[in-house]
Coordinates of C-alpha atoms in Angstrom, one line a residue:
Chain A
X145 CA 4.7 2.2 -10.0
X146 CA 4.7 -1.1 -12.5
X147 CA 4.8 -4.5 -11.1
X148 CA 7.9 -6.3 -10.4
X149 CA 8.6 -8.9 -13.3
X150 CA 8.3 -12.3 -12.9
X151 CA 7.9 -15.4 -15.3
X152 CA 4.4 -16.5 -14.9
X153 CA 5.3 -19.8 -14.4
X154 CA 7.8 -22.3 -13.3
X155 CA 8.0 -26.2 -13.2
X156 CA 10.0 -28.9 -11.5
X157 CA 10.6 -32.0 -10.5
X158 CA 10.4 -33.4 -6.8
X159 CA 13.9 -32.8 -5.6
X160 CA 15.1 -30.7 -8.2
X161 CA 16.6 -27.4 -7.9
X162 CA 14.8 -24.1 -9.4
X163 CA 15.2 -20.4 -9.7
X164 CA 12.3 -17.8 -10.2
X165 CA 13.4 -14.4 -11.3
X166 CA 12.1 -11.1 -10.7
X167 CA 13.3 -8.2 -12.1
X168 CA 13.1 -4.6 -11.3
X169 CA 14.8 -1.0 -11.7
X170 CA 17.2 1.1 -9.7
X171 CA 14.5 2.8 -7.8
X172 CA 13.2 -0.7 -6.2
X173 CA 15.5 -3.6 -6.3
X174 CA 18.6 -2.0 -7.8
X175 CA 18.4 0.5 -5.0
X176 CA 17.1 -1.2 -1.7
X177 CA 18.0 -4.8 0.1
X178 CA 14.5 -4.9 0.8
X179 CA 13.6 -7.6 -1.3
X180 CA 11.1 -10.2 0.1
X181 CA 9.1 -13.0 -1.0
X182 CA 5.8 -14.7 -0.3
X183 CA 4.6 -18.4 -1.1
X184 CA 0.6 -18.5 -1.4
X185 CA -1.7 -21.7 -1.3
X186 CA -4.9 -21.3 -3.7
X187 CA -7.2 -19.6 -0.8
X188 CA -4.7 -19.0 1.5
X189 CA -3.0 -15.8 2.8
X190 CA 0.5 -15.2 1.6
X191 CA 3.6 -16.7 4.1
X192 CA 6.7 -14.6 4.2
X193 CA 9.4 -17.0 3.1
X194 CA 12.4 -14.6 2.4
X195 CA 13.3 -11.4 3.4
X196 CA 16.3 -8.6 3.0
X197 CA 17.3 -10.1 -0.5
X198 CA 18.4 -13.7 1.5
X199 CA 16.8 -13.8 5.2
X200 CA 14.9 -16.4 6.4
X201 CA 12.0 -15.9 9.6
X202 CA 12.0 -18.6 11.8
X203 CA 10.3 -21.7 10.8
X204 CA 11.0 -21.2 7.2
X205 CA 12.9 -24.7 5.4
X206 CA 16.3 -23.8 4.8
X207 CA 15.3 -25.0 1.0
X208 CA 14.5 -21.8 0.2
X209 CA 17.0 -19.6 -0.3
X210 CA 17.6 -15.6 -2.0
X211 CA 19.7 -13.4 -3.8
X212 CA 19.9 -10.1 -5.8
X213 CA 22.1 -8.7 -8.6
X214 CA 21.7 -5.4 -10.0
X215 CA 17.9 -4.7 -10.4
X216 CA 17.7 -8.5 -10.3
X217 CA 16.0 -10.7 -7.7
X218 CA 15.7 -14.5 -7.3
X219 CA 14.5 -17.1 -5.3
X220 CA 16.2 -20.7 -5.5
X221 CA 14.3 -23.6 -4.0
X222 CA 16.3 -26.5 -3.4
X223 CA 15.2 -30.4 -2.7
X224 CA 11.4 -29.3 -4.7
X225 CA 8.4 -30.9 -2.4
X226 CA 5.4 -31.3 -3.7
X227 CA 4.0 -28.7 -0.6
X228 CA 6.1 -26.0 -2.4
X229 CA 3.7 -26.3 -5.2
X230 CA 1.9 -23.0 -5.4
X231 CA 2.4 -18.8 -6.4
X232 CA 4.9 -17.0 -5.2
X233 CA 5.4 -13.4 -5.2
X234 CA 8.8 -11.1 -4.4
X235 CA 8.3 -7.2 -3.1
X236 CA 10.5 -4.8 -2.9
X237 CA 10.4 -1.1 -1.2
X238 CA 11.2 1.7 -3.6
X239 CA 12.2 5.2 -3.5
X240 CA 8.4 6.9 -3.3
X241 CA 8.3 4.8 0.2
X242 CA 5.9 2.5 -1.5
X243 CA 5.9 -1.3 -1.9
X244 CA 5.4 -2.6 -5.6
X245 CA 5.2 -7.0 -5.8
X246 CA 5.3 -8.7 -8.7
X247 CA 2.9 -10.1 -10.8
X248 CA 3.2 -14.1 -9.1
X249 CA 4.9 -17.0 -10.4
X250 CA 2.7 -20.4 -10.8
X251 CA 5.2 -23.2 -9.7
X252 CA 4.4 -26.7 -10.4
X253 CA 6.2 -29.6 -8.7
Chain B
X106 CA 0.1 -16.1 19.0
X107 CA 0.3 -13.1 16.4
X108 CA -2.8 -12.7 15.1
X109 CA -4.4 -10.1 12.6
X110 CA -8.4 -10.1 11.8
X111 CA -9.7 -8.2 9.1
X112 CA -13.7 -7.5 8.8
X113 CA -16.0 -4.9 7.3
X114 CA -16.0 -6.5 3.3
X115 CA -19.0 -6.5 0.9
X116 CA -20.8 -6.0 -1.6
X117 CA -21.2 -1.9 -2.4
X118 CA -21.9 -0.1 -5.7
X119 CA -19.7 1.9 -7.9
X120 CA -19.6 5.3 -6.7
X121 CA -20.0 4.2 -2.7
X122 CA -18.2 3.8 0.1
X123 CA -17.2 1.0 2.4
X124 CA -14.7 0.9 5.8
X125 CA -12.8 -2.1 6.5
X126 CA -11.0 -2.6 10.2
X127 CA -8.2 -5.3 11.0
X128 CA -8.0 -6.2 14.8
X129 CA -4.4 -7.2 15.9
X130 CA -3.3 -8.8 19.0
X131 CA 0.0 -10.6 20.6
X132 CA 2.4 -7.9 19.7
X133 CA 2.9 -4.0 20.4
X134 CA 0.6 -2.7 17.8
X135 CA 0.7 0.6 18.9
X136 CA 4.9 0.8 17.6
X137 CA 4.6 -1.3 14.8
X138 CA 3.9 -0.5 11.3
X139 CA 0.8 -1.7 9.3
X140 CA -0.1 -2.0 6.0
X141 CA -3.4 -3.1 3.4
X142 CA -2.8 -5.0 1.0
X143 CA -5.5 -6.8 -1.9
X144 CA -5.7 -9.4 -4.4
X145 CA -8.3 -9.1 -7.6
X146 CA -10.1 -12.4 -8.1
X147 CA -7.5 -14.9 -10.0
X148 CA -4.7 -12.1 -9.9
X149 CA -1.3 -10.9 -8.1
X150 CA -0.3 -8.9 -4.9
X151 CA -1.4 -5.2 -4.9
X152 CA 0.7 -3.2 -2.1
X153 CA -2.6 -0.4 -1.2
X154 CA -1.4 1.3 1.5
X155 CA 1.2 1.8 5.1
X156 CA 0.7 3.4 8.2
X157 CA 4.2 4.1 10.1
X158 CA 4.5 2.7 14.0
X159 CA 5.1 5.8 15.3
X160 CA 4.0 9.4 13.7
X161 CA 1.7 9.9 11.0
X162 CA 3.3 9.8 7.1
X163 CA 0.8 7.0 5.7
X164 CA 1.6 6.7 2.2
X165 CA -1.2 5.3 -0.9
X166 CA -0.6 3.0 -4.4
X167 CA -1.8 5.4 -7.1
X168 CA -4.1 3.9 -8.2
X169 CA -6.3 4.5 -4.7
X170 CA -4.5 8.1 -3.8
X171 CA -7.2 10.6 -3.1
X172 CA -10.0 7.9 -2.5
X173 CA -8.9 5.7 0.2
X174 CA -7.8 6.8 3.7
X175 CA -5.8 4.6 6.4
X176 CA -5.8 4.9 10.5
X177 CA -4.9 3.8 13.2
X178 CA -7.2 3.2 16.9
X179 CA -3.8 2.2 18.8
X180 CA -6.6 2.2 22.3
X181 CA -8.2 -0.5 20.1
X182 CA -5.8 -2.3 18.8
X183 CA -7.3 -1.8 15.6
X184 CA -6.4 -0.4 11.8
X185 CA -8.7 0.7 9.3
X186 CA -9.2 1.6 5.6
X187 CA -11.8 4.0 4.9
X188 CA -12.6 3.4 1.2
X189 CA -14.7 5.7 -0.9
X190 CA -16.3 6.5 -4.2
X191 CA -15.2 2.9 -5.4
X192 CA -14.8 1.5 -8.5
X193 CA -15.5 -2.0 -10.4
X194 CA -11.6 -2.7 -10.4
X195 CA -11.1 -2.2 -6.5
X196 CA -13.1 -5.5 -6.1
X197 CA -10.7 -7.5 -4.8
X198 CA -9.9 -9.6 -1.3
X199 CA -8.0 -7.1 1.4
X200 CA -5.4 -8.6 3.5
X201 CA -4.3 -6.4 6.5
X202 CA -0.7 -6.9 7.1
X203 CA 1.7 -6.0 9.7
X204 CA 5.3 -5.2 8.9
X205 CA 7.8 -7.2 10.5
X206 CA 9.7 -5.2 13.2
X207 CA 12.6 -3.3 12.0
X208 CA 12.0 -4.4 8.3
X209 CA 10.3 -3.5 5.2
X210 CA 8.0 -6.6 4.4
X211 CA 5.1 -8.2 5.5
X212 CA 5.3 -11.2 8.2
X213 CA 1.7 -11.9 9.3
X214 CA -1.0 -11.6 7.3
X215 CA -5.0 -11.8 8.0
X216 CA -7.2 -14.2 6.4
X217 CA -8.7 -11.2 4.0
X218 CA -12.8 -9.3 3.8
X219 CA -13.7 -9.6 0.3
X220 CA -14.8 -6.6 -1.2
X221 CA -17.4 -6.4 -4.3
X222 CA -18.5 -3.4 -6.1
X223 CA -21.2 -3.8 -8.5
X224 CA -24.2 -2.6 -9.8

């Protein structure tokens, strides 16, 4: 199973808008709404930020929002703080009841 | 409080064998689904391995398939992940992770046993 694809890094300014990509096939994003994604502090454990393509868990800024097109997902973060500085990974379920994530995205605010 | 605790990381020689546990408290354990997953040193998310809630269809990445087995104590609140005949690329940090209820990702994660094999 490859990795998801993701650019391996993003920057913005503080209050900016942004968009990180992640792109899959039909057997993983294109075929599921299973879609997730996980910020990550250096040392830290990931945090579930999104999940089902545009859901977010409780506690979760309503900054961060997410979408999917095709085998396309993305991740939008709105109003950029300078906490939201870190990786950030999306995961999807595929077909072999698997999970495949991809390879990070470095943001820098 | 959700909590998830992994333990049992090391350092271990190529070739030997190693069994981590995750202890899990404030929720049902027992029905809900778990899974492992590590990080290489400076590098991304590796999905490793699931065990279902209820009934027994774990499922493996590839690249650990026929070396690494997962289970479940549900008396003990308590999943584990025998790893053996290990290699120089499995060193990595293993987070335990349990699936969030009724969905396929991961909504609390441990604090990860870092796992070394070397010579």
């Amino acid at each position: 199973q490859s990795a998801l694809t993701q650019p391996a890094s993003v920057s913005g300014s503080p209050g900016q808008s942004l968009t990180i990509s992640c792109t899959g096939t039909s057997s993983d994003i294109g075929g599921y709404d299973y879609v997730s994604w996980y910020q990550q502090h250096p040392g830290k454990a990931p945090k579930l930020m999104i999940y089902n393509v545009s859901n977010r868990p409780s506690g979760v800024s309503n900054r961060f929002s997410g979408s999917k097109s095709g085998n396309t997902a993305s991740l939008t973060i709105s109003g950029l703080q300078a906490e939201d500085e870190a990786d950030y990974y999306c995961n999807s379920y595929t077909r072999s009841n698997t999970w495949v994530f991809g390879g990070g995205t470095k943001l820098t605010v | 409080e959700v909590q998830v605790v992994e333990s049992g990381g090391g350092v271990v020689q190529p070739g030997g064998s190693l069994r981590l546990s995750c202890a899990a408290s404030g929720f049902t354990f027992k029905s809900n689904a778990m899974s492992w997953v590590r990080q290489a040193p400076g590098k991304g998310l590796e999905w490793v391995s699931f065990f279902p809630g209820s009934g027994y269809d774990p499922n493996y990445a590839d690249s650990v398939k026929g070396r690494f087995t997962i289970s479940r104590d549900n008396s003990k609140n308590t999943l584990y992940l025998q790893m053996n005949n290990l290699r120089a690329e499995d060193t990595a940090v293993y987070y335990c992770a349990k699936h969030y209820s009724g969905n396929w990702c991961f909504d609390y994660w441990g604090q990860g046993t870092l796992v070394t094999v070397s010579s």
